[in-house]
Amino acid sequence: MRVSDLFIYPLKSARGIAIPSAAIDAFGLAGDRRAMLVDPSGNFITQRELQALARIDIQSAPSHLRLKMEGKSDIIVPPPHPDNRMDIIVWKSAVNASVADEDTNKALSTWMGREVKMVFFDRLANRIANPEWAGEDTPVTFVDGYQILVTTTGSLKALNADLAAHGEGAVGMERFRPNIVIDIDEEWPEDRWAAIEIGGIRLDLVKPCSRCIMTTQDQQTGSRDVPNPMPAMGRVRMSADRRVPGPLFGWNAVPRGEGSVKIGDAVTVLEERPEGWALKRR
């Protein structure tokens, strides 16, 4: 059982970047979800309401970020001034974030067809994961809720088998926007994993990930005119636990140490939850 893929998403809800290795600290994978778009009131924006985000590529350089979008001129984003800040909202979390320069925000607003601002999770920003699941004082960036999302190849194969059995096509792992993909033949083993170790780092799998409309969108175009995994997840992965309602795919993990991981690293199960996770059966 080994790591088959690693991904980061520097701009929340924009295209992911496949990487060969990653540093991990208390916040998760280095560079993951450090930037985000918000509306003028500071409310976070994702592909759920702005599908065009899936068309944005982001590239990091020592002195700037480069945003690319087909048919558009590149946007060069200089480092934000730490004193240029605004209060923003990510789900129920309030964060004081730094804000991109005016030229960047004007250009992005033109790209998106609505007024937006780009904000950054810098060293002055602070946000904590839900202690009910993650434990006390575990920091997060602009992720939906937790530091790292873990998925497995065996589970994707099982989901696609159900899709195929119902003539509904197939989907790739990119639909689920994981950080760490583990190669294993078994289906849904992650439901039993309470903790795993990769590269000497303990990851506690604290909460299954309930899925939304973003899984129905092509992660290059934002189109929803593509095979939809939601019906299959509804058939085989519907949570029976009211604490985490809805269809499930992947597990949220909290790192309990620092270090690095790379593709090919062995994955060891440290602790199991024999009862797995309660699912509705049809």
PDB file of C-alpha atoms in Angstrom:
ATOM      1  CA  MET A   1       0.000   0.000   0.000  1.00  0.00           C
ATOM      2  CA  ARG A   2       1.684   3.170  -1.225  1.00  0.00           C
ATOM      3  CA  VAL A   3       1.059   6.806  -2.111  1.00  0.00           C
ATOM      4  CA  SER A   4       0.146   6.997  -5.795  1.00  0.00           C
ATOM      5  CA  ASP A   5      -0.625  10.715  -6.166  1.00  0.00           C
ATOM      6  CA  LEU A   6      -0.214  14.006  -4.333  1.00  0.00           C
ATOM      7  CA  PHE A   7      -2.104  17.213  -5.069  1.00  0.00           C
ATOM      8  CA  ILE A   8      -2.268  20.759  -3.796  1.00  0.00           C
ATOM      9  CA  TYR A   9      -4.787  23.473  -4.668  1.00  0.00           C
ATOM     10  CA  PRO A  10      -2.983  26.790  -4.089  1.00  0.00           C
ATOM     11  CA  LEU A  11      -6.078  28.814  -5.065  1.00  0.00           C
ATOM     12  CA  LYS A  12      -9.151  27.319  -3.430  1.00  0.00           C
ATOM     13  CA  SER A  13     -11.519  25.826  -6.032  1.00  0.00           C
ATOM     14  CA  ALA A  14      -9.137  26.474  -8.941  1.00  0.00           C
ATOM     15  CA  ARG A  15      -7.253  23.684 -10.700  1.00  0.00           C
ATOM     16  CA  GLY A  16      -5.149  21.324  -8.653  1.00  0.00           C
ATOM     17  CA  ILE A  17      -1.438  20.727  -9.140  1.00  0.00           C
ATOM     18  CA  ALA A  18      -0.005  17.207  -9.167  1.00  0.00           C
ATOM     19  CA  ILE A  19       3.293  17.137  -7.275  1.00  0.00           C
ATOM     20  CA  PRO A  20       5.914  14.419  -6.690  1.00  0.00           C
ATOM     21  CA  SER A  21       6.464  15.269  -3.032  1.00  0.00           C
ATOM     22  CA  ALA A  22       5.200  17.638  -0.360  1.00  0.00           C
ATOM     23  CA  ALA A  23       6.255  19.080   2.948  1.00  0.00           C
ATOM     24  CA  ILE A  24       3.658  18.599   5.677  1.00  0.00           C
ATOM     25  CA  ASP A  25       3.196  20.668   8.806  1.00  0.00           C
ATOM     26  CA  ALA A  26       0.310  21.339  11.180  1.00  0.00           C
ATOM     27  CA  PHE A  27      -1.606  23.137   8.388  1.00  0.00           C
ATOM     28  CA  GLY A  28      -1.387  20.192   5.953  1.00  0.00           C
ATOM     29  CA  LEU A  29       0.477  20.108   2.636  1.00  0.00           C
ATOM     30  CA  ALA A  30       2.681  23.142   2.019  1.00  0.00           C
ATOM     31  CA  GLY A  31       1.040  25.580  -0.393  1.00  0.00           C
ATOM     32  CA  ASP A  32      -2.441  24.096  -0.190  1.00  0.00           C
ATOM     33  CA  ARG A  33      -5.389  26.530  -0.209  1.00  0.00           C
ATOM     34  CA  ARG A  34      -3.336  29.575   0.724  1.00  0.00           C
ATOM     35  CA  ALA A  35      -5.322  31.840  -1.634  1.00  0.00           C
ATOM     36  CA  MET A  36      -9.041  32.224  -2.278  1.00  0.00           C
ATOM     37  CA  LEU A  37     -11.613  34.402  -4.007  1.00  0.00           C
ATOM     38  CA  VAL A  38     -14.216  36.284  -2.003  1.00  0.00           C
ATOM     39  CA  ASP A  39     -17.098  38.576  -2.853  1.00  0.00           C
ATOM     40  CA  PRO A  40     -17.040  42.253  -1.841  1.00  0.00           C
ATOM     41  CA  SER A  41     -18.574  41.348   1.531  1.00  0.00           C
ATOM     42  CA  GLY A  42     -15.815  38.833   2.236  1.00  0.00           C
ATOM     43  CA  ASN A  43     -17.831  35.653   1.720  1.00  0.00           C
ATOM     44  CA  PHE A  44     -15.773  32.840   0.182  1.00  0.00           C
ATOM     45  CA  ILE A  45     -16.419  31.751  -3.412  1.00  0.00           C
ATOM     46  CA  THR A  46     -16.011  28.250  -4.828  1.00  0.00           C
ATOM     47  CA  GLN A  47     -16.946  26.267  -7.918  1.00  0.00           C
ATOM     48  CA  ARG A  48     -20.281  25.568  -6.285  1.00  0.00           C
ATOM     49  CA  GLU A  49     -21.497  28.974  -7.427  1.00  0.00           C
ATOM     50  CA  LEU A  50     -18.736  30.018  -9.844  1.00  0.00           C
ATOM     51  CA  GLN A  51     -17.908  27.131 -12.153  1.00  0.00           C
ATOM     52  CA  ALA A  52     -15.344  29.184 -14.101  1.00  0.00           C
ATOM     53  CA  LEU A  53     -12.904  28.783 -11.195  1.00  0.00           C
ATOM     54  CA  ALA A  54     -12.142  25.316 -12.596  1.00  0.00           C
ATOM     55  CA  ARG A  55     -10.525  27.010 -15.606  1.00  0.00           C
ATOM     56  CA  ILE A  56      -7.862  28.865 -13.598  1.00  0.00           C
ATOM     57  CA  ASP A  57      -4.303  27.551 -13.418  1.00  0.00           C
ATOM     58  CA  ILE A  58      -1.970  28.972 -10.784  1.00  0.00           C
ATOM     59  CA  GLN A  59       1.824  28.872 -10.911  1.00  0.00           C
ATOM     60  CA  SER A  60       4.164  29.926  -8.133  1.00  0.00           C
ATOM     61  CA  ALA A  61       7.405  31.841  -8.622  1.00  0.00           C
ATOM     62  CA  PRO A  62       9.767  33.301  -6.012  1.00  0.00           C
ATOM     63  CA  SER A  63       8.511  36.849  -6.549  1.00  0.00           C
ATOM     64  CA  HIS A  64       4.895  36.403  -7.681  1.00  0.00           C
ATOM     65  CA  LEU A  65       2.011  34.143  -8.622  1.00  0.00           C
ATOM     66  CA  ARG A  66       0.912  33.687 -12.231  1.00  0.00           C
ATOM     67  CA  LEU A  67      -2.747  33.017 -12.989  1.00  0.00           C
ATOM     68  CA  LYS A  68      -3.590  31.538 -16.373  1.00  0.00           C
ATOM     69  CA  MET A  69      -6.923  31.029 -18.106  1.00  0.00           C
ATOM     70  CA  GLU A  70      -7.492  29.951 -21.698  1.00  0.00           C
ATOM     71  CA  GLY A  71      -8.251  32.913 -23.942  1.00  0.00           C
ATOM     72  CA  LYS A  72      -7.134  35.448 -21.324  1.00  0.00           C
ATOM     73  CA  SER A  73      -3.933  37.355 -20.680  1.00  0.00           C
ATOM     74  CA  ASP A  74      -1.999  36.039 -17.700  1.00  0.00           C
ATOM     75  CA  ILE A  75      -2.374  37.810 -14.383  1.00  0.00           C
ATOM     76  CA  ILE A  76       0.836  38.406 -12.455  1.00  0.00           C
ATOM     77  CA  VAL A  77       0.034  38.635  -8.752  1.00  0.00           C
ATOM     78  CA  PRO A  78       2.662  40.343  -6.580  1.00  0.00           C
ATOM     79  CA  PRO A  79       2.932  39.463  -2.887  1.00  0.00           C
ATOM     80  CA  PRO A  80       0.134  41.168  -0.961  1.00  0.00           C
ATOM     81  CA  HIS A  81       0.981  43.958   1.422  1.00  0.00           C
ATOM     82  CA  PRO A  82       0.454  42.574   4.947  1.00  0.00           C
ATOM     83  CA  ASP A  83      -1.317  45.772   6.031  1.00  0.00           C
ATOM     84  CA  ASN A  84      -3.918  45.491   3.246  1.00  0.00           C
ATOM     85  CA  ARG A  85      -6.391  43.200   4.988  1.00  0.00           C
ATOM     86  CA  MET A  86     -10.071  42.329   5.266  1.00  0.00           C
ATOM     87  CA  ASP A  87     -12.240  40.050   7.369  1.00  0.00           C
ATOM     88  CA  ILE A  88     -13.536  37.127   5.337  1.00  0.00           C
ATOM     89  CA  ILE A  89     -15.781  34.120   5.994  1.00  0.00           C
ATOM     90  CA  VAL A  90     -15.039  30.472   5.124  1.00  0.00           C
ATOM     91  CA  TRP A  91     -18.122  28.467   6.071  1.00  0.00           C
ATOM     92  CA  LYS A  92     -18.542  29.399   9.750  1.00  0.00           C
ATOM     93  CA  SER A  93     -14.974  30.618  10.259  1.00  0.00           C
ATOM     94  CA  ALA A  94     -14.017  34.292  10.351  1.00  0.00           C
ATOM     95  CA  VAL A  95     -10.464  34.970   9.152  1.00  0.00           C
ATOM     96  CA  ASN A  96      -8.512  38.199   8.829  1.00  0.00           C
ATOM     97  CA  ALA A  97      -6.718  37.770   5.487  1.00  0.00           C
ATOM     98  CA  SER A  98      -4.393  39.869   3.358  1.00  0.00           C
ATOM     99  CA  VAL A  99      -5.799  41.149   0.059  1.00  0.00           C
ATOM    100  CA  ALA A 100      -4.304  41.177  -3.429  1.00  0.00           C
ATOM    101  CA  ASP A 101      -3.478  44.450  -5.179  1.00  0.00           C
ATOM    102  CA  GLU A 102      -6.180  46.410  -6.994  1.00  0.00           C
ATOM    103  CA  ASP A 103      -4.986  45.474 -10.501  1.00  0.00           C
ATOM    104  CA  THR A 104      -5.192  41.757  -9.695  1.00  0.00           C
ATOM    105  CA  ASN A 105      -8.705  42.080  -8.293  1.00  0.00           C
ATOM    106  CA  LYS A 106      -9.898  44.097 -11.297  1.00  0.00           C
ATOM    107  CA  ALA A 107      -8.479  41.536 -13.726  1.00  0.00           C
ATOM    108  CA  LEU A 108      -9.991  38.602 -11.825  1.00  0.00           C
ATOM    109  CA  SER A 109     -13.356  40.362 -11.670  1.00  0.00           C
ATOM    110  CA  THR A 110     -13.267  40.691 -15.463  1.00  0.00           C
ATOM    111  CA  TRP A 111     -12.386  36.996 -15.830  1.00  0.00           C
ATOM    112  CA  MET A 112     -15.186  35.898 -13.496  1.00  0.00           C
ATOM    113  CA  GLY A 113     -17.831  38.328 -14.767  1.00  0.00           C
ATOM    114  CA  ARG A 114     -18.528  39.601 -11.248  1.00  0.00           C
ATOM    115  CA  GLU A 115     -16.713  41.563  -8.573  1.00  0.00           C
ATOM    116  CA  VAL A 116     -14.255  39.413  -6.647  1.00  0.00           C
ATOM    117  CA  LYS A 117     -11.162  39.871  -4.515  1.00  0.00           C
ATOM    118  CA  MET A 118      -8.238  37.526  -4.060  1.00  0.00           C
ATOM    119  CA  VAL A 119      -7.208  36.991  -0.443  1.00  0.00           C
ATOM    120  CA  PHE A 120      -4.293  35.181   1.172  1.00  0.00           C
ATOM    121  CA  PHE A 121      -3.823  33.111   4.282  1.00  0.00           C
ATOM    122  CA  ASP A 122      -0.598  34.667   5.530  1.00  0.00           C
ATOM    123  CA  ARG A 123       1.348  34.454   8.794  1.00  0.00           C
ATOM    124  CA  LEU A 124      -1.040  36.909  10.461  1.00  0.00           C
ATOM    125  CA  ALA A 125      -4.147  34.877   9.594  1.00  0.00           C
ATOM    126  CA  ASN A 126      -5.593  32.388  12.046  1.00  0.00           C
ATOM    127  CA  ARG A 127      -8.156  29.610  11.745  1.00  0.00           C
ATOM    128  CA  ILE A 128      -8.764  26.450  13.774  1.00  0.00           C
ATOM    129  CA  ALA A 129     -10.420  23.186  12.703  1.00  0.00           C
ATOM    130  CA  ASN A 130     -13.520  21.948  14.514  1.00  0.00           C
ATOM    131  CA  PRO A 131     -12.172  20.567  17.812  1.00  0.00           C
ATOM    132  CA  GLU A 132     -15.047  18.060  18.032  1.00  0.00           C
ATOM    133  CA  TRP A 133     -13.353  16.087  15.253  1.00  0.00           C
ATOM    134  CA  ALA A 134      -9.792  17.364  14.957  1.00  0.00           C
ATOM    135  CA  GLY A 135      -8.886  17.948  18.590  1.00  0.00           C
ATOM    136  CA  GLU A 136      -7.902  21.211  20.224  1.00  0.00           C
ATOM    137  CA  ASP A 137      -5.978  23.941  18.412  1.00  0.00           C
ATOM    138  CA  THR A 138      -5.310  22.281  15.060  1.00  0.00           C
ATOM    139  CA  PRO A 139      -4.714  25.059  12.496  1.00  0.00           C
ATOM    140  CA  VAL A 140      -6.148  25.120   8.985  1.00  0.00           C
ATOM    141  CA  THR A 141      -5.936  27.465   6.002  1.00  0.00           C
ATOM    142  CA  PHE A 142      -8.784  28.059   3.506  1.00  0.00           C
ATOM    143  CA  VAL A 143      -9.685  24.350   3.266  1.00  0.00           C
ATOM    144  CA  ASP A 144     -13.339  23.480   3.727  1.00  0.00           C
ATOM    145  CA  GLY A 145     -12.714  22.090   7.185  1.00  0.00           C
ATOM    146  CA  TYR A 146      -9.657  19.925   7.765  1.00  0.00           C
ATOM    147  CA  GLN A 147      -6.008  19.785   6.834  1.00  0.00           C
ATOM    148  CA  ILE A 148      -5.646  16.848   4.430  1.00  0.00           C
ATOM    149  CA  LEU A 149      -8.067  14.822   2.306  1.00  0.00           C
ATOM    150  CA  VAL A 150      -7.135  11.158   1.796  1.00  0.00           C
ATOM    151  CA  THR A 151      -8.681   8.928  -0.886  1.00  0.00           C
ATOM    152  CA  THR A 152      -7.918   5.449  -2.230  1.00  0.00           C
ATOM    153  CA  THR A 153      -7.758   3.939  -5.706  1.00  0.00           C
ATOM    154  CA  GLY A 154      -9.752   0.881  -4.620  1.00  0.00           C
ATOM    155  CA  SER A 155     -12.671   3.034  -3.534  1.00  0.00           C
ATOM    156  CA  LEU A 156     -12.702   4.966  -6.811  1.00  0.00           C
ATOM    157  CA  LYS A 157     -12.674   1.650  -8.687  1.00  0.00           C
ATOM    158  CA  ALA A 158     -15.664   0.468  -6.644  1.00  0.00           C
ATOM    159  CA  LEU A 159     -17.558   3.698  -7.281  1.00  0.00           C
ATOM    160  CA  ASN A 160     -16.882   3.504 -11.010  1.00  0.00           C
ATOM    161  CA  ALA A 161     -18.036  -0.130 -11.033  1.00  0.00           C
ATOM    162  CA  ASP A 162     -21.406   0.996  -9.699  1.00  0.00           C
ATOM    163  CA  LEU A 163     -21.550   3.821 -12.239  1.00  0.00           C
ATOM    164  CA  ALA A 164     -20.777   1.372 -15.046  1.00  0.00           C
ATOM    165  CA  ALA A 165     -23.402  -1.104 -13.817  1.00  0.00           C
ATOM    166  CA  HIS A 166     -26.011   1.640 -14.181  1.00  0.00           C
ATOM    167  CA  GLY A 167     -24.709   2.933 -17.526  1.00  0.00           C
ATOM    168  CA  GLU A 168     -23.611   6.235 -16.015  1.00  0.00           C
ATOM    169  CA  GLY A 169     -20.030   6.467 -17.306  1.00  0.00           C
ATOM    170  CA  ALA A 170     -16.935   6.895 -15.152  1.00  0.00           C
ATOM    171  CA  VAL A 171     -15.158   9.636 -13.218  1.00  0.00           C
ATOM    172  CA  GLY A 172     -11.538  10.333 -12.332  1.00  0.00           C
ATOM    173  CA  MET A 173     -10.033  10.986  -8.933  1.00  0.00           C
ATOM    174  CA  GLU A 174      -9.685  14.689  -9.757  1.00  0.00           C
ATOM    175  CA  ARG A 175     -13.437  15.075  -9.167  1.00  0.00           C
ATOM    176  CA  PHE A 176     -12.847  14.555  -5.441  1.00  0.00           C
ATOM    177  CA  ARG A 177      -9.891  16.967  -5.119  1.00  0.00           C
ATOM    178  CA  PRO A 178      -7.795  14.854  -2.740  1.00  0.00           C
ATOM    179  CA  ASN A 179      -4.410  15.726  -1.309  1.00  0.00           C
ATOM    180  CA  ILE A 180      -3.092  12.185  -0.830  1.00  0.00           C
ATOM    181  CA  VAL A 181      -4.193   9.221  -2.956  1.00  0.00           C
ATOM    182  CA  ILE A 182      -3.323   5.759  -1.672  1.00  0.00           C
ATOM    183  CA  ASP A 183      -3.006   2.838  -4.079  1.00  0.00           C
ATOM    184  CA  ILE A 184      -4.818  -0.225  -2.735  1.00  0.00           C
ATOM    185  CA  ASP A 185      -7.039  -2.836  -4.365  1.00  0.00           C
ATOM    186  CA  GLU A 186      -9.479  -3.083  -1.455  1.00  0.00           C
ATOM    187  CA  GLU A 187     -12.622  -0.937  -1.605  1.00  0.00           C
ATOM    188  CA  TRP A 188     -13.448   1.501   1.206  1.00  0.00           C
ATOM    189  CA  PRO A 189     -10.664   0.394   3.607  1.00  0.00           C
ATOM    190  CA  GLU A 190     -10.300   3.988   4.781  1.00  0.00           C
ATOM    191  CA  ASP A 191     -13.584   3.671   6.712  1.00  0.00           C
ATOM    192  CA  ARG A 192     -11.692   1.437   9.160  1.00  0.00           C
ATOM    193  CA  TRP A 193      -8.491   3.467   9.368  1.00  0.00           C
ATOM    194  CA  ALA A 194      -8.296   5.561  12.511  1.00  0.00           C
ATOM    195  CA  ALA A 195      -4.656   6.506  11.915  1.00  0.00           C
ATOM    196  CA  ILE A 196      -2.044   5.884   9.226  1.00  0.00           C
ATOM    197  CA  GLU A 197       1.634   6.716   8.885  1.00  0.00           C
ATOM    198  CA  ILE A 198       3.363   8.041   5.769  1.00  0.00           C
ATOM    199  CA  GLY A 199       6.980   9.152   5.736  1.00  0.00           C
ATOM    200  CA  GLY A 200       7.115   8.934   9.511  1.00  0.00           C
ATOM    201  CA  ILE A 201       4.136  11.300   9.896  1.00  0.00           C
ATOM    202  CA  ARG A 202       1.030  10.165  11.723  1.00  0.00           C
ATOM    203  CA  LEU A 203      -2.262  11.155  10.078  1.00  0.00           C
ATOM    204  CA  ASP A 204      -5.433  10.750  12.121  1.00  0.00           C
ATOM    205  CA  LEU A 205      -8.454  10.103   9.886  1.00  0.00           C
ATOM    206  CA  VAL A 206     -10.988  12.061  11.883  1.00  0.00           C
ATOM    207  CA  LYS A 207     -14.077  12.517   9.719  1.00  0.00           C
ATOM    208  CA  PRO A 208     -15.435  11.179   6.416  1.00  0.00           C
ATOM    209  CA  CYS A 209     -15.866  13.777   3.689  1.00  0.00           C
ATOM    210  CA  SER A 210     -19.443  14.474   2.632  1.00  0.00           C
ATOM    211  CA  ARG A 211     -19.605  15.423  -1.024  1.00  0.00           C
ATOM    212  CA  CYS A 212     -21.347  18.219  -2.909  1.00  0.00           C
ATOM    213  CA  ILE A 213     -22.121  19.434  -6.408  1.00  0.00           C
ATOM    214  CA  MET A 214     -18.435  20.107  -7.125  1.00  0.00           C
ATOM    215  CA  THR A 215     -17.933  16.386  -7.738  1.00  0.00           C
ATOM    216  CA  THR A 216     -20.325  16.671 -10.695  1.00  0.00           C
ATOM    217  CA  GLN A 217     -18.159  19.261 -12.484  1.00  0.00           C
ATOM    218  CA  ASP A 218     -15.338  18.724 -14.955  1.00  0.00           C
ATOM    219  CA  GLN A 219     -12.216  19.966 -13.165  1.00  0.00           C
ATOM    220  CA  GLN A 220     -10.768  21.522 -16.303  1.00  0.00           C
ATOM    221  CA  THR A 221     -13.819  23.325 -17.656  1.00  0.00           C
ATOM    222  CA  GLY A 222     -16.334  23.519 -14.820  1.00  0.00           C
ATOM    223  CA  SER A 223     -18.955  21.887 -17.058  1.00  0.00           C
ATOM    224  CA  ARG A 224     -21.639  19.747 -15.430  1.00  0.00           C
ATOM    225  CA  ASP A 225     -22.436  18.061 -18.747  1.00  0.00           C
ATOM    226  CA  VAL A 226     -20.269  15.090 -17.760  1.00  0.00           C
ATOM    227  CA  PRO A 227     -20.744  11.766 -15.914  1.00  0.00           C
ATOM    228  CA  ASN A 228     -22.129  12.420 -12.437  1.00  0.00           C
ATOM    229  CA  PRO A 229     -20.870  10.373  -9.451  1.00  0.00           C
ATOM    230  CA  MET A 230     -23.598  11.547  -7.082  1.00  0.00           C
ATOM    231  CA  PRO A 231     -26.170   8.835  -7.969  1.00  0.00           C
ATOM    232  CA  ALA A 232     -23.589   6.094  -7.357  1.00  0.00           C
ATOM    233  CA  MET A 233     -22.503   7.663  -4.072  1.00  0.00           C
ATOM    234  CA  GLY A 234     -26.163   7.832  -3.109  1.00  0.00           C
ATOM    235  CA  ARG A 235     -26.515   4.111  -3.772  1.00  0.00           C
ATOM    236  CA  VAL A 236     -23.360   2.848  -2.057  1.00  0.00           C
ATOM    237  CA  ARG A 237     -21.982   5.666   0.134  1.00  0.00           C
ATOM    238  CA  MET A 238     -24.894   7.428   1.851  1.00  0.00           C
ATOM    239  CA  SER A 239     -24.058   8.177   5.466  1.00  0.00           C
ATOM    240  CA  ALA A 240     -26.338   6.755   8.147  1.00  0.00           C
ATOM    241  CA  ASP A 241     -24.710   8.919  10.820  1.00  0.00           C
ATOM    242  CA  ARG A 242     -26.527  12.218  11.327  1.00  0.00           C
ATOM    243  CA  ARG A 243     -23.304  13.931  12.375  1.00  0.00           C
ATOM    244  CA  VAL A 244     -22.044  13.704   8.789  1.00  0.00           C
ATOM    245  CA  PRO A 245     -25.054  13.546   6.468  1.00  0.00           C
ATOM    246  CA  GLY A 246     -25.024  12.938   2.739  1.00  0.00           C
ATOM    247  CA  PRO A 247     -22.881  10.943   0.288  1.00  0.00           C
ATOM    248  CA  LEU A 248     -19.319  10.195   1.352  1.00  0.00           C
ATOM    249  CA  PHE A 249     -16.016   9.813  -0.467  1.00  0.00           C
ATOM    250  CA  GLY A 250     -12.596  10.163   1.154  1.00  0.00           C
ATOM    251  CA  TRP A 251     -11.561  10.975   4.717  1.00  0.00           C
ATOM    252  CA  ASN A 252     -10.374  14.175   6.343  1.00  0.00           C
ATOM    253  CA  ALA A 253      -7.034  13.699   8.079  1.00  0.00           C
ATOM    254  CA  VAL A 254      -5.139  15.713  10.683  1.00  0.00           C
ATOM    255  CA  PRO A 255      -1.313  15.534  10.690  1.00  0.00           C
ATOM    256  CA  ARG A 256       0.244  14.918  14.105  1.00  0.00           C
ATOM    257  CA  GLY A 257       3.781  15.773  13.105  1.00  0.00           C
ATOM    258  CA  GLU A 258       5.937  17.431  10.469  1.00  0.00           C
ATOM    259  CA  GLY A 259       8.048  16.082   7.641  1.00  0.00           C
ATOM    260  CA  SER A 260       7.556  15.221   3.999  1.00  0.00           C
ATOM    261  CA  VAL A 261       5.780  12.662   1.852  1.00  0.00           C
ATOM    262  CA  LYS A 262       6.412  11.569  -1.710  1.00  0.00           C
ATOM    263  CA  ILE A 263       4.834   9.401  -4.362  1.00  0.00           C
ATOM    264  CA  GLY A 264       5.800   5.795  -3.705  1.00  0.00           C
ATOM    265  CA  ASP A 265       5.962   6.149   0.078  1.00  0.00           C
ATOM    266  CA  ALA A 266       4.670   3.156   1.994  1.00  0.00           C
ATOM    267  CA  VAL A 267       1.459   3.628   3.984  1.00  0.00           C
ATOM    268  CA  THR A 268       1.090   1.851   7.316  1.00  0.00           C
ATOM    269  CA  VAL A 269      -2.153   1.512   9.249  1.00  0.00           C
ATOM    270  CA  LEU A 270      -1.445   2.440  12.885  1.00  0.00           C
ATOM    271  CA  GLU A 271      -4.935   2.175  14.366  1.00  0.00           C
ATOM    272  CA  GLU A 272      -8.275   0.869  13.126  1.00  0.00           C
ATOM    273  CA  ARG A 273     -11.919   1.520  13.871  1.00  0.00           C
ATOM    274  CA  PRO A 274     -13.366  -1.999  13.491  1.00  0.00           C
ATOM    275  CA  GLU A 275     -16.913  -0.689  13.216  1.00  0.00           C
ATOM    276  CA  GLY A 276     -16.079   1.366  10.132  1.00  0.00           C
ATOM    277  CA  TRP A 277     -18.666   4.047   9.336  1.00  0.00           C
ATOM    278  CA  ALA A 278     -22.434   3.530   9.304  1.00  0.00           C
ATOM    279  CA  LEU A 279     -23.937   3.622   5.821  1.00  0.00           C
ATOM    280  CA  LYS A 280     -27.489   3.411   4.563  1.00  0.00           C
ATOM    281  CA  ARG A 281     -28.162   0.284   2.540  1.00  0.00           C
ATOM    282  CA  ARG A 282     -30.536  -0.061  -0.361  1.00  0.00           C
TER     283      ARG A 282
END
